[in-house]
CSV table of C-alpha atoms in Angstrom, one decimal:
chain,number,residue,atom,x,y,z
W,1,ARG,CA,-23.2,-30.8,5.9
W,2,SER,CA,-26.1,-30.1,3.5
W,3,SER,CA,-27.2,-26.8,1.9
W,4,LEU,CA,-30.3,-28.6,0.7
W,5,GLY,CA,-31.9,-28.9,4.2
W,6,ASP,CA,-31.1,-30.4,7.5
W,7,ARG,CA,-33.8,-33.1,7.5
W,8,THR,CA,-33.1,-35.5,4.6
W,9,ARG,CA,-33.0,-39.2,4.1
W,10,LEU,CA,-30.8,-40.8,1.4
W,11,LEU,CA,-31.2,-44.2,0.0
W,12,PRO,CA,-28.0,-46.2,-1.0
W,13,GLU,CA,-26.6,-47.7,-4.1
W,14,TRP,CA,-26.3,-51.4,-3.4
W,15,TYR,CA,-26.7,-54.8,-5.0
W,16,ASP,CA,-27.1,-54.9,-8.8
W,17,GLY,CA,-27.4,-51.1,-8.9
W,18,CYS,CA,-30.4,-51.5,-6.6
W,19,MET,CA,-31.2,-52.3,-3.0
W,20,VAL,CA,-32.6,-55.8,-3.7
W,21,PRO,CA,-32.1,-58.1,-6.6
W,22,TRP,CA,-35.7,-58.3,-7.6
W,23,CYS,CA,-35.1,-54.8,-9.0
W,24,LEU,CA,-34.2,-56.8,-12.1
W,25,TYR,CA,-37.9,-56.6,-12.8
W,26,LEU,CA,-39.1,-53.0,-13.5
W,27,SER,CA,-42.7,-53.6,-12.4
W,28,THR,CA,-41.5,-54.7,-9.0
W,29,ILE,CA,-39.3,-51.6,-8.7
W,30,ILE,CA,-42.2,-49.3,-9.3
W,31,HIS,CA,-44.4,-51.3,-6.8
W,32,TYR,CA,-41.6,-51.1,-4.2
W,33,ALA,CA,-41.1,-47.4,-4.8
W,34,GLN,CA,-44.8,-46.7,-4.3
W,35,GLU,CA,-44.8,-48.5,-0.9
W,36,LEU,CA,-41.6,-46.8,0.2
W,37,ILE,CA,-42.8,-43.4,-0.7
W,38,LEU,CA,-46.2,-43.9,1.0
W,39,ASP,CA,-44.4,-45.3,4.1
W,40,GLN,CA,-42.1,-42.2,4.3
W,41,ASP,CA,-45.2,-39.9,4.0
W,42,SER,CA,-46.7,-41.5,7.1
W,43,TYR,CA,-43.5,-41.3,9.2
W,44,PHE,CA,-42.1,-38.0,7.9
W,45,PRO,CA,-45.1,-35.8,6.9
W,46,SER,CA,-43.4,-32.5,7.5
W,47,PHE,CA,-39.9,-33.3,6.2
W,48,LEU,CA,-38.3,-31.7,3.2
W,49,ARG,CA,-37.2,-34.8,1.3
W,50,LEU,CA,-34.5,-35.3,-1.2
W,51,HIS,CA,-35.1,-38.2,-3.5
W,52,GLN,CA,-32.4,-39.4,-5.8
W,53,VAL,CA,-34.1,-40.4,-9.0
W,54,GLU,CA,-31.1,-41.9,-10.7
W,55,ASN,CA,-27.5,-42.8,-9.8
W,56,GLU,CA,-24.8,-42.2,-12.4
W,57,TYR,CA,-27.2,-43.0,-15.2
W,58,GLY,CA,-24.8,-41.0,-17.5
W,59,SER,CA,-22.3,-43.9,-17.1
W,60,TYR,CA,-24.7,-46.4,-18.6
W,61,TYR,CA,-24.2,-47.4,-22.2
W,62,VAL,CA,-27.5,-45.8,-23.4
W,63,CYS,CA,-28.7,-42.2,-23.2
W,64,ASP,CA,-32.4,-42.5,-22.9
W,65,TYR,CA,-34.2,-39.2,-22.0
W,66,ASN,CA,-37.6,-40.8,-22.3
W,67,TYR,CA,-36.6,-43.1,-19.5
W,68,MET,CA,-35.5,-40.1,-17.4
W,69,ARG,CA,-38.8,-38.3,-18.1
W,70,HIS,CA,-40.8,-41.3,-17.1
W,71,LEU,CA,-39.0,-41.5,-13.8
W,72,ARG,CA,-39.5,-37.7,-13.2
W,73,THR,CA,-43.2,-38.0,-13.9
W,74,LEU,CA,-43.5,-41.1,-11.7
W,75,PHE,CA,-41.8,-39.4,-8.7
W,76,HIS,CA,-43.8,-36.2,-9.1
W,77,TYR,CA,-47.0,-38.1,-9.2
W,78,PHE,CA,-46.4,-40.0,-5.9
W,79,LEU,CA,-44.3,-37.3,-4.1
W,80,GLY,CA,-46.1,-34.1,-4.9
W,81,ASP,CA,-44.3,-30.8,-4.5
W,82,ASN,CA,-42.8,-31.2,-1.1
W,83,THR,CA,-39.6,-32.8,-2.3
W,84,VAL,CA,-36.5,-32.2,-4.3
W,85,LEU,CA,-35.6,-34.6,-7.0
W,86,PHE,CA,-32.0,-35.0,-7.9
W,87,THR,CA,-29.5,-37.0,-9.9
W,88,THR,CA,-25.8,-37.6,-9.5
W,89,ASP,CA,-23.3,-38.3,-12.2
W,90,GLY,CA,-19.6,-38.6,-12.8
W,91,ASN,CA,-17.3,-35.7,-13.5
W,92,THR,CA,-17.4,-35.8,-17.3
W,93,ASP,CA,-19.4,-33.9,-19.9
W,94,ARG,CA,-20.8,-37.1,-21.4
W,95,GLU,CA,-21.9,-38.5,-18.0
W,96,MET,CA,-23.5,-35.2,-17.0
W,97,THR,CA,-25.2,-34.8,-20.4
W,98,CYS,CA,-26.9,-38.2,-20.4
W,99,GLY,CA,-27.6,-38.4,-16.6
W,100,THR,CA,-29.3,-35.1,-16.0
W,101,LEU,CA,-32.7,-33.7,-17.0
W,102,GLU,CA,-34.5,-30.4,-16.3
W,103,GLY,CA,-36.6,-30.5,-13.2
W,104,MET,CA,-34.2,-32.7,-11.3
W,105,TYR,CA,-31.3,-31.1,-9.5
W,106,ALA,CA,-28.0,-32.1,-11.0
W,107,THR,CA,-25.2,-33.0,-8.7
W,108,VAL,CA,-21.7,-34.4,-9.4
W,109,ASP,CA,-19.4,-36.9,-7.8
W,110,PHE,CA,-15.7,-37.2,-7.7
W,111,GLY,CA,-12.7,-38.3,-5.5
W,112,THR,CA,-9.3,-37.0,-4.6
W,113,ASP,CA,-7.8,-37.2,-8.1
W,114,VAL,CA,-9.6,-34.2,-9.6
W,115,ASN,CA,-9.5,-30.4,-9.5
W,116,ILE,CA,-12.3,-29.2,-7.3
W,117,SER,CA,-13.0,-25.9,-9.0
W,118,GLN,CA,-13.2,-27.6,-12.4
W,119,ALA,CA,-15.5,-30.3,-11.2
W,120,PHE,CA,-17.9,-27.8,-9.6
W,121,SER,CA,-17.7,-25.6,-12.7
W,122,ARG,CA,-18.9,-28.6,-14.7
W,123,GLN,CA,-21.9,-29.0,-12.3
W,124,ARG,CA,-22.7,-25.3,-12.8
W,125,ARG,CA,-23.0,-25.7,-16.5
W,126,PHE,CA,-25.8,-28.2,-15.9
W,127,GLU,CA,-27.2,-26.7,-12.8
W,128,PRO,CA,-26.8,-22.8,-12.9
W,129,ARG,CA,-28.3,-22.1,-9.5
W,130,GLY,CA,-28.4,-23.7,-6.1
W,131,PRO,CA,-25.8,-25.4,-4.0
W,132,LEU,CA,-22.6,-27.1,-5.1
W,133,VAL,CA,-23.0,-30.8,-4.3
W,134,ASN,CA,-20.5,-33.6,-4.4
W,135,SER,CA,-22.9,-36.4,-3.7
W,136,GLU,CA,-20.2,-39.1,-3.7
W,137,PHE,CA,-16.8,-37.9,-2.4
W,138,TYR,CA,-14.7,-41.0,-2.6
W,139,THR,CA,-12.8,-41.2,0.7
W,140,GLY,CA,-11.9,-44.8,-0.1
W,141,TRP,CA,-12.4,-47.4,-2.8
W,142,LEU,CA,-13.6,-50.9,-3.3
W,143,ASP,CA,-11.4,-54.0,-3.4
W,144,HIS,CA,-11.5,-56.7,-6.0
W,145,TRP,CA,-10.6,-60.3,-5.3
W,146,GLY,CA,-7.0,-60.9,-6.4
W,147,ASP,CA,-6.0,-57.2,-6.6
W,148,GLN,CA,-4.1,-55.1,-4.1
W,149,HIS,CA,-6.0,-53.4,-1.3
W,150,ALA,CA,-7.3,-50.0,-2.4
W,151,GLN,CA,-6.1,-47.1,-0.4
W,152,VAL,CA,-6.7,-43.3,-0.5
W,153,ASP,CA,-4.4,-40.8,1.2
W,154,THR,CA,-6.0,-39.6,4.4
W,155,GLN,CA,-4.3,-36.2,4.3
W,156,LYS,CA,-5.5,-35.6,0.8
W,157,VAL,CA,-9.1,-36.5,1.7
W,158,SER,CA,-9.0,-34.1,4.7
W,159,ARG,CA,-7.5,-31.3,2.6
W,160,MET,CA,-10.0,-31.6,-0.2
W,161,LEU,CA,-13.0,-31.9,2.2
W,162,GLY,CA,-11.9,-28.7,3.9
W,163,GLU,CA,-11.6,-26.9,0.5
W,164,MET,CA,-15.1,-28.0,-0.5
W,165,LEU,CA,-16.7,-27.0,2.8
W,166,SER,CA,-14.9,-23.6,2.6
W,167,MET,CA,-16.6,-23.1,-0.8
W,168,GLY,CA,-20.0,-23.7,0.8
W,169,ALA,CA,-20.5,-27.0,-1.0
W,170,SER,CA,-22.5,-29.9,0.3
W,171,VAL,CA,-20.5,-33.2,0.6
W,172,ASN,CA,-21.6,-36.8,1.0
W,173,MET,CA,-18.6,-38.9,1.9
W,174,TYR,CA,-18.7,-42.3,0.2
W,175,MET,CA,-18.0,-44.1,2.3
W,176,PHE,CA,-17.8,-42.4,5.7
W,177,GLU,CA,-17.6,-45.6,7.6
W,178,GLY,CA,-16.9,-49.0,6.1
W,179,GLY,CA,-14.5,-51.9,5.7
W,180,THR,CA,-16.5,-55.1,5.7
W,181,ASN,CA,-19.3,-56.9,3.8
W,182,PHE,CA,-21.5,-59.1,6.0
W,183,GLY,CA,-23.5,-61.9,4.6
W,184,TYR,CA,-23.4,-62.4,0.8
W,185,TRP,CA,-22.9,-58.8,-0.2
W,186,ASN,CA,-20.0,-59.4,-2.9
W,187,GLY,CA,-6.2,-63.4,18.8
W,188,TRP,CA,-7.3,-66.8,19.9
W,189,LEU,CA,-7.0,-70.2,18.3
W,190,ASN,CA,-10.1,-72.3,18.7
W,191,LYS,CA,-10.2,-76.1,19.0
W,192,LEU,CA,-10.3,-78.5,16.1
W,193,TYR,CA,-13.6,-78.5,14.2
W,194,GLN,CA,-16.1,-81.3,13.7
W,195,TYR,CA,-17.4,-81.4,10.2
W,196,PHE,CA,-20.1,-82.8,7.9
W,197,ARG,CA,-18.7,-84.7,5.0
W,198,ASN,CA,-21.8,-85.2,2.8
W,199,LEU,CA,-23.7,-82.1,1.7
W,200,SER,CA,-26.5,-84.3,0.2
W,201,SER,CA,-27.4,-85.6,3.7
W,202,LEU,CA,-28.2,-82.0,4.8
W,203,LEU,CA,-30.8,-81.1,2.2
W,204,ASP,CA,-33.7,-81.8,4.6
W,205,THR,CA,-32.2,-79.1,6.8
W,206,LEU,CA,-31.0,-76.6,4.2
W,207,SER,CA,-33.9,-77.0,1.7
W,208,PRO,CA,-37.0,-78.0,3.7
W,209,GLN,CA,-39.3,-77.2,0.9
W,210,GLY,CA,-37.7,-79.8,-1.3
W,211,PRO,CA,-36.6,-79.5,-5.0
W,212,VAL,CA,-38.2,-78.0,-8.0
W,213,ARG,CA,-38.0,-80.4,-11.0
W,214,SER,CA,-37.2,-78.9,-14.4
W,215,LEU,CA,-36.0,-80.3,-17.8
W,216,TYR,CA,-33.4,-77.5,-18.0
W,217,PRO,CA,-31.7,-75.4,-15.3
W,218,LEU,CA,-33.5,-72.5,-13.8
W,219,SER,CA,-31.8,-69.3,-12.5
W,220,PHE,CA,-31.7,-68.1,-9.0
W,221,GLU,CA,-34.3,-65.4,-9.9
W,222,GLU,CA,-36.7,-67.9,-11.4
W,223,MET,CA,-36.4,-69.9,-8.1
W,224,ASN,CA,-36.8,-66.7,-6.0
W,225,GLN,CA,-33.4,-67.4,-4.5
W,226,TYR,CA,-31.6,-64.1,-4.6
W,227,TYR,CA,-28.5,-64.8,-2.5
W,228,GLY,CA,-26.1,-67.5,-1.4
W,229,PHE,CA,-26.3,-71.0,-3.0
W,230,MET,CA,-28.5,-73.4,-4.9
W,231,LEU,CA,-27.9,-77.1,-5.6
W,232,TYR,CA,-28.6,-78.5,-9.0
W,233,ARG,CA,-28.9,-82.3,-9.2
W,234,THR,CA,-29.1,-84.7,-12.1
W,235,LYS,CA,-27.7,-88.1,-13.3
W,236,LEU,CA,-25.0,-89.1,-15.7
W,237,PRO,CA,-26.7,-90.1,-18.9
W,238,ARG,CA,-24.1,-92.8,-19.8
W,239,ASP,CA,-20.9,-94.5,-18.5
W,240,LEU,CA,-17.8,-92.3,-18.5
W,241,PRO,CA,-14.8,-94.6,-17.9
W,242,GLU,CA,-12.4,-91.9,-19.1
W,243,ASP,CA,-12.2,-88.2,-18.4
W,244,THR,CA,-15.1,-86.5,-20.2
W,245,ALA,CA,-15.4,-82.7,-20.7
W,246,LEU,CA,-18.2,-80.9,-18.8
W,247,ILE,CA,-18.6,-77.6,-20.5
W,248,SER,CA,-20.4,-74.4,-19.9
W,249,PRO,CA,-20.3,-73.3,-23.5
W,250,LEU,CA,-22.1,-69.9,-23.2
W,251,ASN,CA,-20.3,-68.9,-20.0
W,252,GLY,CA,-23.5,-69.8,-18.2
W,253,VAL,CA,-22.2,-70.4,-14.7
W,254,HIS,CA,-22.9,-67.4,-12.6
W,255,ASP,CA,-20.7,-67.4,-10.7
W,256,ARG,CA,-19.0,-70.6,-9.4
W,257,ALA,CA,-20.1,-74.2,-9.6
W,258,TYR,CA,-18.7,-77.0,-7.4
W,259,ILE,CA,-19.2,-80.4,-9.1
W,260,SER,CA,-19.5,-83.7,-7.4
W,261,VAL,CA,-20.3,-87.2,-8.8
W,262,ARG,CA,-21.6,-89.8,-6.3
W,263,GLY,CA,-20.6,-87.4,-3.5
W,264,VAL,CA,-17.0,-87.2,-4.7
W,265,PHE,CA,-15.8,-83.7,-5.5
W,266,GLN,CA,-14.6,-83.5,-9.2
W,267,GLY,CA,-13.7,-79.8,-9.5
W,268,LEU,CA,-15.3,-76.5,-10.3
W,269,LEU,CA,-16.5,-74.2,-13.1
W,270,GLU,CA,-16.1,-70.5,-12.8
W,271,ARG,CA,-17.6,-67.6,-14.7
W,272,ASP,CA,-15.2,-66.1,-17.3
W,273,THR,CA,-12.2,-68.2,-16.3
W,274,THR,CA,-13.0,-71.9,-16.0
W,275,LEU,CA,-15.6,-73.1,-18.5
W,276,VAL,CA,-14.4,-76.7,-18.9
W,277,MET,CA,-13.6,-79.5,-16.5
W,278,ASN,CA,-13.4,-83.3,-16.7
W,279,VAL,CA,-15.6,-85.9,-14.9
W,280,THR,CA,-15.8,-89.7,-14.8
W,281,GLY,CA,-18.5,-92.1,-13.5
W,282,LYS,CA,-21.2,-94.6,-14.4
W,283,GLN,CA,-24.6,-94.2,-16.0
W,284,GLY,CA,-27.1,-93.1,-13.4
W,285,ASP,CA,-24.5,-91.7,-11.0
W,286,GLN,CA,-25.8,-88.7,-9.1
W,287,VAL,CA,-24.3,-85.3,-10.2
W,288,ASP,CA,-24.5,-82.4,-7.8
W,289,VAL,CA,-23.7,-78.9,-8.9
W,290,LEU,CA,-23.5,-76.4,-6.1
W,291,VAL,CA,-23.7,-72.9,-7.5
W,292,GLU,CA,-22.5,-69.9,-5.6
W,293,ASN,CA,-23.8,-66.4,-6.2
W,294,MET,CA,-20.7,-64.2,-5.7
W,295,GLY,CA,-22.7,-60.9,-5.7
W,296,ARG,CA,-24.2,-58.9,-8.5
W,297,VAL,CA,-22.6,-56.2,-10.7
W,298,ASN,CA,-24.0,-52.8,-9.6
W,299,PHE,CA,-22.4,-50.5,-12.2
W,300,GLY,CA,-22.1,-50.3,-16.0
W,301,SER,CA,-23.5,-52.3,-18.9
W,302,LYS,CA,-23.7,-55.6,-17.1
W,303,ILE,CA,-26.1,-54.8,-14.2
W,304,ASN,CA,-28.7,-57.3,-15.4
W,305,ASP,CA,-26.7,-59.9,-13.6
W,306,PHE,CA,-28.8,-63.0,-13.2
W,307,LYS,CA,-27.4,-65.9,-11.2
W,308,GLY,CA,-27.2,-69.7,-11.3
W,309,LEU,CA,-26.9,-72.0,-14.3
W,310,LEU,CA,-28.1,-69.6,-17.1
W,311,SER,CA,-27.5,-72.1,-19.9
W,312,ASN,CA,-27.2,-75.8,-20.4
W,313,LEU,CA,-24.2,-77.8,-19.3
W,314,ILE,CA,-22.8,-80.1,-22.0
W,315,LEU,CA,-21.2,-83.4,-21.0
W,316,GLY,CA,-19.3,-84.8,-23.9
W,317,ASN,CA,-22.0,-84.9,-26.6
W,318,ASP,CA,-24.9,-84.8,-24.2
W,319,VAL,CA,-27.0,-81.9,-22.8
W,320,LEU,CA,-27.6,-82.6,-19.1
W,321,THR,CA,-31.4,-82.5,-18.4
W,322,ASP,CA,-34.0,-83.6,-15.8
W,323,TRP,CA,-32.8,-81.4,-13.0
W,324,GLN,CA,-33.8,-81.3,-9.4
W,325,ILE,CA,-33.1,-77.8,-8.1
W,326,TYR,CA,-32.8,-77.1,-4.4
W,327,PRO,CA,-32.8,-73.5,-3.1
W,328,LEU,CA,-30.7,-73.5,0.0
W,329,ASP,CA,-31.5,-71.5,3.1
W,330,ILE,CA,-28.2,-71.9,4.9
W,331,ASP,CA,-28.6,-68.6,6.8
W,332,GLY,CA,-32.0,-69.7,8.2
W,333,ALA,CA,-30.8,-73.1,9.3
W,334,ILE,CA,-27.7,-71.6,11.1
W,335,ALA,CA,-29.7,-68.8,12.7
W,336,SER,CA,-32.1,-71.5,14.1
W,337,GLY,CA,-29.2,-73.2,15.9
W,338,TRP,CA,-28.0,-75.7,13.3
W,339,PRO,CA,-25.5,-77.4,13.3
W,340,GLN,CA,-24.9,-77.2,17.0
W,341,SER,CA,-28.5,-78.2,17.7
W,342,GLY,CA,-27.9,-82.0,17.5
W,343,GLN,CA,-27.4,-82.6,13.8
W,344,ARG,CA,-25.3,-85.7,13.1
W,345,ARG,CA,-21.7,-84.8,12.4
W,346,SER,CA,-18.5,-86.7,11.7
W,347,PRO,CA,-15.4,-86.1,13.9
W,348,PRO,CA,-12.2,-85.3,12.0
W,349,ASP,CA,-10.1,-88.3,11.0
W,350,PRO,CA,-6.5,-87.3,11.6
W,351,ASP,CA,-5.3,-89.9,9.0
W,352,ARG,CA,-7.8,-89.0,6.3
W,353,GLY,CA,-7.8,-85.3,6.8
W,354,PRO,CA,-10.3,-82.8,5.4
W,355,SER,CA,-12.5,-83.7,2.5
W,356,ASP,CA,-12.3,-81.9,-0.9
W,357,GLY,CA,-15.3,-79.9,-2.0
W,358,PRO,CA,-18.1,-78.3,-0.1
W,359,VAL,CA,-18.0,-79.3,3.6
W,360,PHE,CA,-19.5,-77.7,6.8
W,361,TYR,CA,-17.3,-77.3,9.8
W,362,GLN,CA,-18.4,-76.3,13.3
W,363,GLY,CA,-16.7,-75.4,16.5
W,364,THR,CA,-16.7,-73.0,19.4
W,365,LEU,CA,-14.7,-70.1,20.8
W,366,PRO,CA,-14.6,-70.5,24.6
W,367,PRO,CA,-15.7,-67.4,26.5
W,368,ASN,CA,-13.0,-65.3,28.3
W,369,GLY,CA,-15.1,-62.6,29.9
W,370,LEU,CA,-14.5,-60.2,27.0
W,371,ALA,CA,-16.6,-59.2,24.0
W,372,TRP,CA,-14.4,-56.9,22.0
W,373,ASP,CA,-14.2,-56.2,18.3
W,374,THR,CA,-11.9,-58.8,16.7
W,375,PHE,CA,-10.8,-60.0,13.3
W,376,LEU,CA,-11.2,-63.6,12.1
W,377,ARG,CA,-8.4,-65.1,10.0
W,378,LEU,CA,-8.8,-68.4,8.2
W,379,ASN,CA,-5.2,-69.0,7.4
W,380,GLU,CA,-4.6,-71.8,4.8
W,381,TRP,CA,-8.3,-72.3,4.2
W,382,THR,CA,-9.3,-71.9,0.6
W,383,LYS,CA,-12.7,-70.2,0.0
W,384,GLY,CA,-16.0,-70.1,1.7
W,385,GLN,CA,-18.5,-68.5,4.1
W,386,VAL,CA,-18.3,-68.2,7.9
W,387,TRP,CA,-21.0,-67.6,10.6
W,388,ILE,CA,-20.5,-66.7,14.3
W,389,ASN,CA,-23.5,-67.2,16.6
W,390,GLY,CA,-25.8,-67.4,13.7
W,391,VAL,CA,-24.6,-64.2,12.0
W,392,ASN,CA,-23.2,-64.4,8.5
W,393,LEU,CA,-19.8,-62.6,8.6
W,394,GLY,CA,-19.2,-62.9,4.9
W,395,ARG,CA,-16.8,-64.6,2.5
W,396,TYR,CA,-13.3,-65.6,3.0
W,397,TRP,CA,-10.8,-66.2,0.1
W,398,PRO,CA,-7.3,-65.8,1.4
W,399,LYS,CA,-5.6,-67.5,-1.5
W,400,ARG,CA,-7.1,-64.9,-3.9
W,401,GLY,CA,-6.9,-61.9,-1.5
W,402,PRO,CA,-6.4,-59.1,-0.7
W,403,GLN,CA,-8.6,-59.4,2.3
W,404,GLN,CA,-7.3,-61.9,4.8
W,405,THR,CA,-9.6,-61.2,7.8
W,406,LEU,CA,-13.3,-60.8,8.5
W,407,TYR,CA,-14.5,-58.1,11.0
W,408,VAL,CA,-16.2,-59.6,14.1
W,409,PRO,CA,-18.1,-56.8,16.0
W,410,GLY,CA,-17.8,-57.3,19.8
W,411,PRO,CA,-21.6,-57.4,20.3
W,412,LEU,CA,-21.7,-60.7,18.3
W,413,LEU,CA,-19.6,-62.4,20.9
W,414,SER,CA,-20.7,-63.7,24.3
W,415,PRO,CA,-18.3,-63.1,27.2
W,416,THR,CA,-19.9,-65.9,29.2
W,417,GLN,CA,-21.2,-68.6,26.8
W,418,PRO,CA,-19.4,-70.6,24.1
W,419,ASN,CA,-19.5,-68.8,20.8
W,420,ASN,CA,-20.6,-71.0,17.9
W,421,ILE,CA,-18.6,-70.9,14.7
W,422,THR,CA,-19.8,-72.5,11.4
W,423,VAL,CA,-17.6,-72.6,8.3
W,424,LEU,CA,-18.7,-73.7,4.8
W,425,GLU,CA,-15.4,-74.5,3.1
W,426,LEU,CA,-16.1,-74.9,-0.6
W,427,GLU,CA,-12.8,-76.4,-1.9
W,428,ARG,CA,-10.4,-77.7,0.8
W,429,ALA,CA,-9.7,-76.9,4.4
W,430,PRO,CA,-6.2,-77.1,5.9
W,431,PRO,CA,-5.2,-80.2,7.9
W,432,HIS,CA,-5.3,-78.2,11.2
W,433,THR,CA,-8.9,-76.9,10.6
W,434,ARG,CA,-8.3,-74.0,13.0
W,435,VAL,CA,-9.1,-70.3,12.8
W,436,LEU,CA,-7.5,-67.3,14.4
W,437,PHE,CA,-9.1,-64.4,16.2
W,438,MET,CA,-6.8,-61.3,15.9
W,439,ASP,CA,-6.6,-57.8,17.3
W,440,ARG,CA,-6.0,-56.2,13.9
W,441,PRO,CA,-7.1,-56.7,10.3
W,442,LEU,CA,-5.0,-58.0,7.4
W,443,LEU,CA,-6.3,-56.3,4.3
W,444,ASN,CA,-3.6,-56.4,1.6
W,445,SER,CA,-2.1,-59.8,0.8
W,446,THR,CA,-2.7,-61.4,-2.6
W,447,SER,CA,-1.5,-64.7,-4.0
W,448,GLY,CA,1.6,-64.4,-6.1
W,449,LYS,CA,2.1,-60.7,-5.2
W,450,THR,CA,4.3,-59.1,-2.7
W,451,PRO,CA,2.3,-58.6,0.5
W,452,GLN,CA,1.9,-55.1,1.6
W,453,LEU,CA,-0.2,-55.6,4.7
W,454,GLN,CA,-2.2,-52.7,5.9
W,455,ILE,CA,-2.1,-53.1,9.7
W,456,GLU,CA,-4.6,-51.0,11.6
W,457,ASP,CA,-4.3,-49.7,15.2
W,458,ARG,CA,-4.4,-52.4,17.9
W,459,GLN,CA,-7.9,-52.8,19.4
W,460,THR,CA,-8.3,-51.6,23.0
C-alpha cells in the first residue's frame, strides 16, 4: 500500500551499500545513475516516480549536508519535476537529523520492537506534511555466520502491520519474501562424487585470459573481479625446512585465503581472526593463495570494503613479491557445461579419501519425474560453494552455521534428465562425499551451541 502513488519503482539496498561493487568509485555511480534515469524515462514516461536519494545516511559516521545537497541537485537536474525524492533513516533523532534534507521527503524505518506512534511522531517532526511512511518494516532479520538464526514473531508483525495501515501509513516490508542468497551474495542421496585434486591444472578453464603479473598483490577491484575468487601465485624466496610464519600484518586478507605450497594445502588466513599460519618448503616452490570474497559490508563505517590481498604477506623476514594474479570465472565455466563436459577428473580413492584444501567435486542427481522445490544439505562438509545445473546456489558452511541447507527452486531441476551438481569444497570434504536433498530447510544449528532447528512446513 502506498499513499505516494500507485505506480512506483523502488531500487534495493544491496552489496556494499550499493547494487554493484563498482559503486566504490563515485564517478562510476554518477555515470550509472545517469543511464538508469534516462532508461526509466524511455520506459515509464508518464509514471510518477519515487527516487530514494539516500538510504540510512544518518547512520553513517559523518554528517555531511553538502554531500546531501549535491545529490539533491544531481537528481533534480536529471529527473526534472515529475518525481518525488525521498530519504529513509532509522528511528532516532541523530539518524533523522543527519539523513534528511529539505526538498527530499523524509521517511523512517523500524521493526516490531518500537512504539508505532512515537516512531511516526519522530517522522512528523522532520516531515510535517504528507503521508506517514515506514520504508523498511523489519518483518525478519539477517543471519550472521556462527550466530543463532534470527526470528521475528509472526503475530507481532501482523498486528503492527494492521496498526500502521489503520493509521493510513505507507509500509514497505523488508523483506516481504526471502530466505536465501544465491551466488556470492554474503530428500535424496546422490551417488559418490568424482573430483579434481589439483586446482592449478584447471587455470586454463577457470582463468582463460591468463594472469596479471605484479610486484605486489592487487585487489579484486584493481583486477575488475568483483565477486567470487582470485588466485595469487608466487614462489618461496628461500628454503624453509622448519615451520615459518606467514603473516598478514595489516589484516590485509579480505576475506579468506587458502594457502598451498607445491599443490599441498598448508592452511588458511582469515580476516580479523587468523592472521598467522606456518608453512614449509624449498626455495622456488610454488605458493598458491586462493582468496575468497565473502561479500561486502553494506552498512556502517566500513562500507568501503575492498577485497583480495590488500597488503603484503610477510614470510618470516621476507616480503612476498612477484605475483601472478588469476581472476577466476568459475560461474562462467560451470554455466558453459564444465566439469561435466569432458574435463579430466580423478575418481575418488577409498583408501586415500578426500584431499585437504580447495577441491572441485561433481556428480548427478538422477531424474525421478518430479521438479519440486527442495533443500540441499551438505552434512559433514566444511565450507564452500555449490552449483546445480550451472546455477550458483550459494555458500555452505555447516560447521559455522546457523544455515544448514540451501534452497533449490524446483524450476532448476529437470524431471527427465540427470541434474548436474558441482561443489567447490574449500577445506575438507567428508569421506562419504554425498549430499542430501530434503523436503524442508534446516536454518538454526551452530557449532558449539544447542541446536534449535527451525523446521518449515513440508513441501507438497
